[in-house]
Tab-separated table of C-alpha atoms and ligand atoms in Angstrom:
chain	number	residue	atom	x	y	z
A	175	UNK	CA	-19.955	-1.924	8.560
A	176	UNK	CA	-19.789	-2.118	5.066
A	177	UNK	CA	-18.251	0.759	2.693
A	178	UNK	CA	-21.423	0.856	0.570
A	179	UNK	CA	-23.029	1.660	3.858
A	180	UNK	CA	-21.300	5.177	3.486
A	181	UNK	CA	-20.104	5.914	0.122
A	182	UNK	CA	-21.986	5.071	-3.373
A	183	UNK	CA	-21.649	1.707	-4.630
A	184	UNK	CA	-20.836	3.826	-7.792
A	185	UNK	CA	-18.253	6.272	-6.569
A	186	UNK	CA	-15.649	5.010	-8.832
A	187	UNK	CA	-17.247	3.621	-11.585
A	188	UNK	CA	-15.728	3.522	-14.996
A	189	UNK	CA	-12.586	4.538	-12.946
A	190	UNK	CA	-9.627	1.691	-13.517
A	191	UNK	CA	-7.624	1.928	-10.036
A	192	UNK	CA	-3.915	-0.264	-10.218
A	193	UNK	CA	-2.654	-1.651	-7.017
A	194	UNK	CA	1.347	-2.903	-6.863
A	195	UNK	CA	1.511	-5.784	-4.786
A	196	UNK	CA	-2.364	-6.146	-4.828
A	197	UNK	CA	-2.788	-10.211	-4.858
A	198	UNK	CA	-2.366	-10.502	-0.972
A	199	UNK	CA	-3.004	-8.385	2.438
A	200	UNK	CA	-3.742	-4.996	2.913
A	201	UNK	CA	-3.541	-3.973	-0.512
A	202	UNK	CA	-5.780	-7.278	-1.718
A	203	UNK	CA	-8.188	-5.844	0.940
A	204	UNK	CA	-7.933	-2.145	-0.460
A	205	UNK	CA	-8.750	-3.471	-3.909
A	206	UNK	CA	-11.542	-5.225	-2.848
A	207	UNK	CA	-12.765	-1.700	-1.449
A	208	UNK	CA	-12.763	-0.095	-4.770
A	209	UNK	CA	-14.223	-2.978	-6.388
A	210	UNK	CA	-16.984	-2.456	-3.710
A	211	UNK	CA	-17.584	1.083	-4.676
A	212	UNK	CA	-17.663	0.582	-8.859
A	213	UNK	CA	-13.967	0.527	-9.663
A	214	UNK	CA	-12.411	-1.311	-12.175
A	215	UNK	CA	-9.420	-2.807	-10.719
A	216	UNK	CA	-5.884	-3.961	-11.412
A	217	UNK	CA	-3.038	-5.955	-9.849
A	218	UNK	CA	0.496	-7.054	-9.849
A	219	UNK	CA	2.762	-8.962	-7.837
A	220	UNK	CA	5.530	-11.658	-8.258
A	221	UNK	CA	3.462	-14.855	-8.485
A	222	UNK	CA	1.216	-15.385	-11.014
A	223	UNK	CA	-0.391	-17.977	-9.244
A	224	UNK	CA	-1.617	-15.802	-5.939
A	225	UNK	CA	-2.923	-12.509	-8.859
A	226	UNK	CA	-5.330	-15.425	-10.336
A	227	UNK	CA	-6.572	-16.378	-6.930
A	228	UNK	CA	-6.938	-12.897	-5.688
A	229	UNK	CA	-8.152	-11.816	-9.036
A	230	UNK	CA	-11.141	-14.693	-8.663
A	231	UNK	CA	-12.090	-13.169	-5.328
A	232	UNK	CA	-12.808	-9.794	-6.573
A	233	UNK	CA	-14.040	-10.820	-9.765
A	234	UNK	CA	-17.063	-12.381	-7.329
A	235	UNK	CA	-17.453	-8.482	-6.187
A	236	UNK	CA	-18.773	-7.923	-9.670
A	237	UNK	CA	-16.464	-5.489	-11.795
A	238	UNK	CA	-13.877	-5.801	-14.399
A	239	UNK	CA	-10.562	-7.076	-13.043
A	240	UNK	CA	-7.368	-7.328	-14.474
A	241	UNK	CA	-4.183	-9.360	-13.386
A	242	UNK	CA	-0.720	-9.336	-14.671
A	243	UNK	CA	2.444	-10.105	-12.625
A	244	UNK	CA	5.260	-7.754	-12.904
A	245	UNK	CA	8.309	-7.521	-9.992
A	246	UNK	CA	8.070	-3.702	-9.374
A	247	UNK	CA	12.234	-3.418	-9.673
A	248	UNK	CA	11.564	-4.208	-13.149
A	249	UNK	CA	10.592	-0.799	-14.765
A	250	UNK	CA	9.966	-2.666	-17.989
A	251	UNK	CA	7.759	-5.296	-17.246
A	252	UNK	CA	5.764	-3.140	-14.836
A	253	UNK	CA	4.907	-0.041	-17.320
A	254	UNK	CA	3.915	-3.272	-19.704
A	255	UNK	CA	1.220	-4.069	-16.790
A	256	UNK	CA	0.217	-0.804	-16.137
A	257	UNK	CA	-0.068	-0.089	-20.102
A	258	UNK	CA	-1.919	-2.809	-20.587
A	259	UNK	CA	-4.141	-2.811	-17.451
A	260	UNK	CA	-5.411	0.803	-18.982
A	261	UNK	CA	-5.905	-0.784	-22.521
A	262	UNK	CA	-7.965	-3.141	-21.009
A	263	UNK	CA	-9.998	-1.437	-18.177
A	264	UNK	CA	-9.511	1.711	-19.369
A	265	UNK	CA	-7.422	5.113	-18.434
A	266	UNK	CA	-6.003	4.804	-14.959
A	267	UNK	CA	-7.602	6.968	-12.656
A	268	UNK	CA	-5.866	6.035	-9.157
A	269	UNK	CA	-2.806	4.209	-8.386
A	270	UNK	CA	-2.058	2.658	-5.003
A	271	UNK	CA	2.024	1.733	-4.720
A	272	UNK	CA	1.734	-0.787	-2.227
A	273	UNK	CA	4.183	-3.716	-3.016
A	274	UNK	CA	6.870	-3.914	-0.119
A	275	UNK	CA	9.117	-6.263	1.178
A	276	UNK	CA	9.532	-6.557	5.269
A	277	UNK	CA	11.456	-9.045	7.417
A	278	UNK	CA	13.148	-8.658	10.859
A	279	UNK	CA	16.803	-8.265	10.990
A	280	UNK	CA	19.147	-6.646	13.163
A	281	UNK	CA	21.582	-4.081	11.350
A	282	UNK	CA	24.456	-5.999	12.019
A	283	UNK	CA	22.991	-8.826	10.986
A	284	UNK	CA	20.890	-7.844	7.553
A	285	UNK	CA	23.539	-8.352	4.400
A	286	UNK	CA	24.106	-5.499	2.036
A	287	UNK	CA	21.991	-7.356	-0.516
A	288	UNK	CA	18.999	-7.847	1.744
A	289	UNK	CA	18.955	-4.049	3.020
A	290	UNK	CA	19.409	-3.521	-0.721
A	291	UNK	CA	16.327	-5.185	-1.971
A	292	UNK	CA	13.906	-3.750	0.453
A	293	UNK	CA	15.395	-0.590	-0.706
A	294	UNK	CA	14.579	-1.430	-4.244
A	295	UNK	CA	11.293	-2.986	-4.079
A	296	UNK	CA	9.802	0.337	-1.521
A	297	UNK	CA	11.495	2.704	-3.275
A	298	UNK	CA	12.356	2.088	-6.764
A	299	UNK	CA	9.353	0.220	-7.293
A	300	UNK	CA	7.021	2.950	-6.042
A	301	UNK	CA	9.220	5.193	-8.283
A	302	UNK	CA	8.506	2.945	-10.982
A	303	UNK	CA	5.053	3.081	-10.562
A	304	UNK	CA	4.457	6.461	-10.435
A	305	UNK	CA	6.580	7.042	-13.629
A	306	UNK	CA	5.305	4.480	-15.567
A	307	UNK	CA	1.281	5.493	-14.784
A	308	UNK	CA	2.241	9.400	-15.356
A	309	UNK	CA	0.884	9.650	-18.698
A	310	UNK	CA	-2.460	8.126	-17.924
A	311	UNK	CA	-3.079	9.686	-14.537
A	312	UNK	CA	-1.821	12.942	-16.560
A	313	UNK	CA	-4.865	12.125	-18.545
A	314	UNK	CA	-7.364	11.358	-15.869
A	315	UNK	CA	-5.576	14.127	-13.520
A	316	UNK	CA	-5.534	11.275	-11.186
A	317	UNK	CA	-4.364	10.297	-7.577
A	318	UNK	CA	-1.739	7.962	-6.337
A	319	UNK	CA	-1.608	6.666	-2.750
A	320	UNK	CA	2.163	5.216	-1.390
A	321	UNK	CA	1.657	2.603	1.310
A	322	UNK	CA	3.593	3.273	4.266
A	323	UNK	CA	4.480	2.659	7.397
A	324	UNK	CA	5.618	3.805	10.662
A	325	UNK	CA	8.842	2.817	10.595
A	326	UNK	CA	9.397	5.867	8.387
A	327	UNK	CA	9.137	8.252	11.178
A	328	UNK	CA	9.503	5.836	14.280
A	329	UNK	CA	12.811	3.769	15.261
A	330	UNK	CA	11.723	0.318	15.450
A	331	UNK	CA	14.125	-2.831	16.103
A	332	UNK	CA	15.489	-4.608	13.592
A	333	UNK	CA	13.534	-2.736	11.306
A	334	UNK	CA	16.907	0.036	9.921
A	335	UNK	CA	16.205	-1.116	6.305
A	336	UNK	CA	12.340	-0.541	6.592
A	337	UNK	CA	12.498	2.798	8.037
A	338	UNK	CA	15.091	3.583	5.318
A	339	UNK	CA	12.559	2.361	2.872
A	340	UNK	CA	9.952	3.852	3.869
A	341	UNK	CA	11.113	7.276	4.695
A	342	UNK	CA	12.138	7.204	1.315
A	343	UNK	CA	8.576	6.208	0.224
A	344	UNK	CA	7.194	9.080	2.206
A	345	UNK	CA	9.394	11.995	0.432
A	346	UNK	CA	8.929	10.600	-3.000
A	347	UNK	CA	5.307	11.378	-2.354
A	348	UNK	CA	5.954	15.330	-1.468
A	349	UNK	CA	7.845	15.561	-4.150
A	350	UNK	CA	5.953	14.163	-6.542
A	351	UNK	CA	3.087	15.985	-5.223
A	352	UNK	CA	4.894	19.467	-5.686
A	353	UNK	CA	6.287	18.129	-9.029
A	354	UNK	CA	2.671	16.871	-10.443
A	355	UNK	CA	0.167	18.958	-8.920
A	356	UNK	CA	0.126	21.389	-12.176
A	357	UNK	CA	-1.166	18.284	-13.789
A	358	UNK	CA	-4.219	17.778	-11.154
A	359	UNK	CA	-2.303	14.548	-9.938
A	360	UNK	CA	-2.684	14.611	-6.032
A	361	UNK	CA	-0.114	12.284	-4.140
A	362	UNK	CA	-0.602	11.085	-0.440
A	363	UNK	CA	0.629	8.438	1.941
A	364	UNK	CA	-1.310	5.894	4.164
A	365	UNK	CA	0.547	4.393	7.196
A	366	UNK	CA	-1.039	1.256	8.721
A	367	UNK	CA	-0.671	0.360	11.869
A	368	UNK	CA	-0.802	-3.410	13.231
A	369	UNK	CA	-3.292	-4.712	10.727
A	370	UNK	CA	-4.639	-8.506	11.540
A	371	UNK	CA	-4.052	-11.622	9.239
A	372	UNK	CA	-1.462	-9.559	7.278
A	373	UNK	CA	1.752	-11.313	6.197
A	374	UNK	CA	3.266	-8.054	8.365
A	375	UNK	CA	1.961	-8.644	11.572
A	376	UNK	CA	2.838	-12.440	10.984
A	377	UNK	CA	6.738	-11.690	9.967
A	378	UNK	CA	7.126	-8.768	13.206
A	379	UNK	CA	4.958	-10.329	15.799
A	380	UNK	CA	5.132	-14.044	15.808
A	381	UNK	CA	5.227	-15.801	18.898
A	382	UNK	CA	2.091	-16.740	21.271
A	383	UNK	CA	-0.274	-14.264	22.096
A	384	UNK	CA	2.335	-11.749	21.033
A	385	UNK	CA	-0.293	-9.909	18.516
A	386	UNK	CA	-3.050	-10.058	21.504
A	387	UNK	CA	-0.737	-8.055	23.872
A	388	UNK	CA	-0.075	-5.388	21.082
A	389	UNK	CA	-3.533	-4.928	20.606
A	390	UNK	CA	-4.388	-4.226	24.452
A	391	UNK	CA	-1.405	-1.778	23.853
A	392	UNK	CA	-3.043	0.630	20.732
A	393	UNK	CA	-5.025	3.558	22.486
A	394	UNK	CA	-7.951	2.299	19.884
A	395	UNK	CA	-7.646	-1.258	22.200
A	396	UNK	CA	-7.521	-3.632	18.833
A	397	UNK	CA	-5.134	-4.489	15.578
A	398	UNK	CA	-6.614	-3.141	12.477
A	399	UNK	CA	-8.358	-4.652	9.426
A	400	UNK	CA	-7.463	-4.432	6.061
A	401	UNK	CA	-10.816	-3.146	5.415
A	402	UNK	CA	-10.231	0.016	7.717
A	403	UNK	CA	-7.076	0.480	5.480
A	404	UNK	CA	-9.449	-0.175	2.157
A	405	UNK	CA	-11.925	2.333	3.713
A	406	UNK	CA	-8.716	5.102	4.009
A	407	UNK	CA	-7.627	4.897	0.249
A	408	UNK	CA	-10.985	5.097	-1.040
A	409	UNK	CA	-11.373	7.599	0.884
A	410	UNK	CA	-7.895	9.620	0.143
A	411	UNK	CA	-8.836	9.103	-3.517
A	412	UNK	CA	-12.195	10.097	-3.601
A	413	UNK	CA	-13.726	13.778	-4.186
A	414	UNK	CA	-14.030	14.316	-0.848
A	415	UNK	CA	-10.445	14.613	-0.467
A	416	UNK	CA	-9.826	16.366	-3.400
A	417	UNK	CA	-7.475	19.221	-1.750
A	418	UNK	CA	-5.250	16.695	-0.499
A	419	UNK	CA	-1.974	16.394	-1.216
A	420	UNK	CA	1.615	15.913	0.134
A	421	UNK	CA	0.021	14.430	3.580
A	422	UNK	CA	0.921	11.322	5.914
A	423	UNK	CA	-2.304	9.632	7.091
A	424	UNK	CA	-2.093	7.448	9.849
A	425	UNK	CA	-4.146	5.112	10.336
A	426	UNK	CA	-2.974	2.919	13.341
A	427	UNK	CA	-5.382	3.091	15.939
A	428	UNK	CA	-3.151	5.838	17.612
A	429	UNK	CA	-0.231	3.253	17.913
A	430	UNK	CA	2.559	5.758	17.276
A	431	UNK	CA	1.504	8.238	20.148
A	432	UNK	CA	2.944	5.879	22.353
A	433	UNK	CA	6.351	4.399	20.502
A	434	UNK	CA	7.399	1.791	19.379
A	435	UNK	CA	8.174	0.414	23.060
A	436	UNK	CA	5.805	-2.229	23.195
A	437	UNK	CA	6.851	-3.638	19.740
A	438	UNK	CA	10.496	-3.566	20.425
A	439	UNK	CA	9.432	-5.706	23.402
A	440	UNK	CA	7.559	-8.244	21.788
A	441	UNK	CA	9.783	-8.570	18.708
A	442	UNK	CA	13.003	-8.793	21.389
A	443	UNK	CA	11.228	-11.344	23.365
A	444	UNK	CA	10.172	-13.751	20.276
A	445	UNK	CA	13.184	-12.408	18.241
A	446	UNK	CA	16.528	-12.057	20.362
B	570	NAP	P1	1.901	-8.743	1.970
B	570	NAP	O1	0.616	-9.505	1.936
B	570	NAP	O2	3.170	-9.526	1.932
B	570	NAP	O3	1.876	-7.674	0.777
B	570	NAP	C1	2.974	-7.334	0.005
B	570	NAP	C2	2.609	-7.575	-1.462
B	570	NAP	O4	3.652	-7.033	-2.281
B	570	NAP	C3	2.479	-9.057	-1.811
B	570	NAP	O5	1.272	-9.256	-2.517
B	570	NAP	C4	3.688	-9.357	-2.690
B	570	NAP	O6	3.347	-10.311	-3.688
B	570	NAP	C5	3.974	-7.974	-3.289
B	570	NAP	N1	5.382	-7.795	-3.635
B	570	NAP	C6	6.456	-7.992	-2.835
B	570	NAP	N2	7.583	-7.765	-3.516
B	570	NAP	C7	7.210	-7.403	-4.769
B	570	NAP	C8	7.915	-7.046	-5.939
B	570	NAP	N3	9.260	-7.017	-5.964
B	570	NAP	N4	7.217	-6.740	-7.062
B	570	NAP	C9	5.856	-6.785	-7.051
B	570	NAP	N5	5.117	-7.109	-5.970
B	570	NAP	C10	5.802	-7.423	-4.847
B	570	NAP	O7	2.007	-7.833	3.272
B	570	NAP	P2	1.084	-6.776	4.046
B	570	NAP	O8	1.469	-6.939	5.468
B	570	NAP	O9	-0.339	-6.860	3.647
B	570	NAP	O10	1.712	-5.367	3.564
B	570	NAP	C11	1.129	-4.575	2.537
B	570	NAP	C12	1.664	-3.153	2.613
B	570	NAP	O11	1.291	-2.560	3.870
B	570	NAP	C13	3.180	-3.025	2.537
B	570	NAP	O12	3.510	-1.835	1.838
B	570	NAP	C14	3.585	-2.906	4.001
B	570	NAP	O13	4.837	-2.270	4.161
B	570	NAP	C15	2.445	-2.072	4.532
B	570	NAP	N6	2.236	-2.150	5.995
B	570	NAP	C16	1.757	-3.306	6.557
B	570	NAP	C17	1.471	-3.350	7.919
B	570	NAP	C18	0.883	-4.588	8.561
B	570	NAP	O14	0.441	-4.542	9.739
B	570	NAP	N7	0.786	-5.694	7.875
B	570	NAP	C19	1.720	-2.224	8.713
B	570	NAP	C20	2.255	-1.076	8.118
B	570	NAP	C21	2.479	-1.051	6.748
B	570	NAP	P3	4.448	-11.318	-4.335
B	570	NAP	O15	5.246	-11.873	-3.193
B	570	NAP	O16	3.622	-12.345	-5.071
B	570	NAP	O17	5.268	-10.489	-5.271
């Protein structure tokens, strides 16, 4: 199934949608959604290097692209991007805060710095990037969709500066709902579950057949794609959801219902 088989390919054309941490994974694949459906579409990461390759595979989906790398704890250099991403594509219309950083590590174990910088890139940066697009989504009375996860509501092992992170993520996003809704700006969250070929699943389920057994054990029977995740934030910033705001949408297959058991025994077994 392809979005276009549902929605218009021109649902968001001449809208300019900016994804944070949009050269790779599940936010690479949500991108690639927009692009499908008319958007105009920018990205930053880190790396240079990966926004030009990414940027050359959705410039082959046909709209304008643009590509500047900013780190997201830099306030500076990302309001630069995001200024000049809506100079160049036009007004933003939709931002998706998506850059994160993840690795396992027991709480004893992570340092101060490390719990730190996950802390800095989820929250501060999706701070950032809400403050810094304000004035054009004040404009375009725009949307902005936080990428979560479900570490923010769900103990996980080794995961203490995650759920931290993301928890954090997660109440930003009420807030800023409450704060901006006189503008028209609707806020919401996505949680992904186990998504396949994402640097995610790689990092918290390594180990042989490990991801195959997690599948087996989400009610929906399979890991997730990043285009079911692409699919969701089109969706969540589309006019179909345009009384939205303030809410959690999981998307995980129904993973959650039943813990985080099954993970906590595959990351112990390939991790402790
Ligand atoms: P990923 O490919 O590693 O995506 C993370 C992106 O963020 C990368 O493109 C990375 O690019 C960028 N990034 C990291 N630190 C940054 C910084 N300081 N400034 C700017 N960009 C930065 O991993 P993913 O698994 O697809 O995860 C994408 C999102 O989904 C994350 O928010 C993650 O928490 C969430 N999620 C994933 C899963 C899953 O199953 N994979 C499940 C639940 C939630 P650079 O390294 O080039 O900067």
């Amino acid at each position: 199934m392809q979005i276009t088989d549902v929605f218009s390919k021109d649902l968001f054309r001449g809208t300019t949608v900016f994804i944070t941490g949009g050269g790779s994974g599940i936010n690479l694949g949500i991108a690639k959604n927009f692009a499908a459906v008319g958007a105009s579409v920018a990205i930053c990461g880190r790396s240079q290097e990966r926004l030009d390759g990414a940027a050359a595979e959705l410039r082959e989906i046909g709209n304008p692209v643009f590509a500047q790398a900013a780190d997201v704890r830099d306030y500076a250099a990302l309001e630069a991007a995001i200024t000049n991403a809506g100079q160049t594509l036009g007004t933003i219309g939709v931002l998706i805060a998506g850059a994160a950083g993840n690795f396992p590590a027991s709480a004893e174990a992570i340092t101060p710095n490390g719990f730190k910088s996950v802390l800095d890139i989820d929250v501060l940066g999706s701070f950032h990037a809400a403050r810094a697009a304000f004035p054009q989504l004040k404009e375009t009375r725009g949307s902005i969709t936080f990428i979560s996860a479900g570490q923010a509501f769900q103990a996980y092992p080794y995961q203490a500066h995650v759920g931290a992170a993301k928890a954090g993520v997660d109440m930003l996003m009420r807030d800023l709902a409450v704060d901006w809704g006189k503008h028209g700006i609707r806020c919401n969250s996505i949680v992904p579950g186990p998504i396949a070929d994402t640097e995610g699943m790689r990092r918290l389920a390594p180990g042989e057949g490990a991801q195959g057994k997690l599948a087996r054990a989400v009610p929906l029977q399979r890991l997730g794609s990043v285009d079911d995740i692409g699919r969701v934030a089109v969706f969540l910033a589309s006019p179909l959801a345009s009384y939205v705001t303030g809410t959690v949408l999981v998307a995980d297959g129904g993973q959650n219902l039943l813990g985080s058991g099954m993970w906590a025994a595959l990351a112990m077994g390939a991790l402790g």
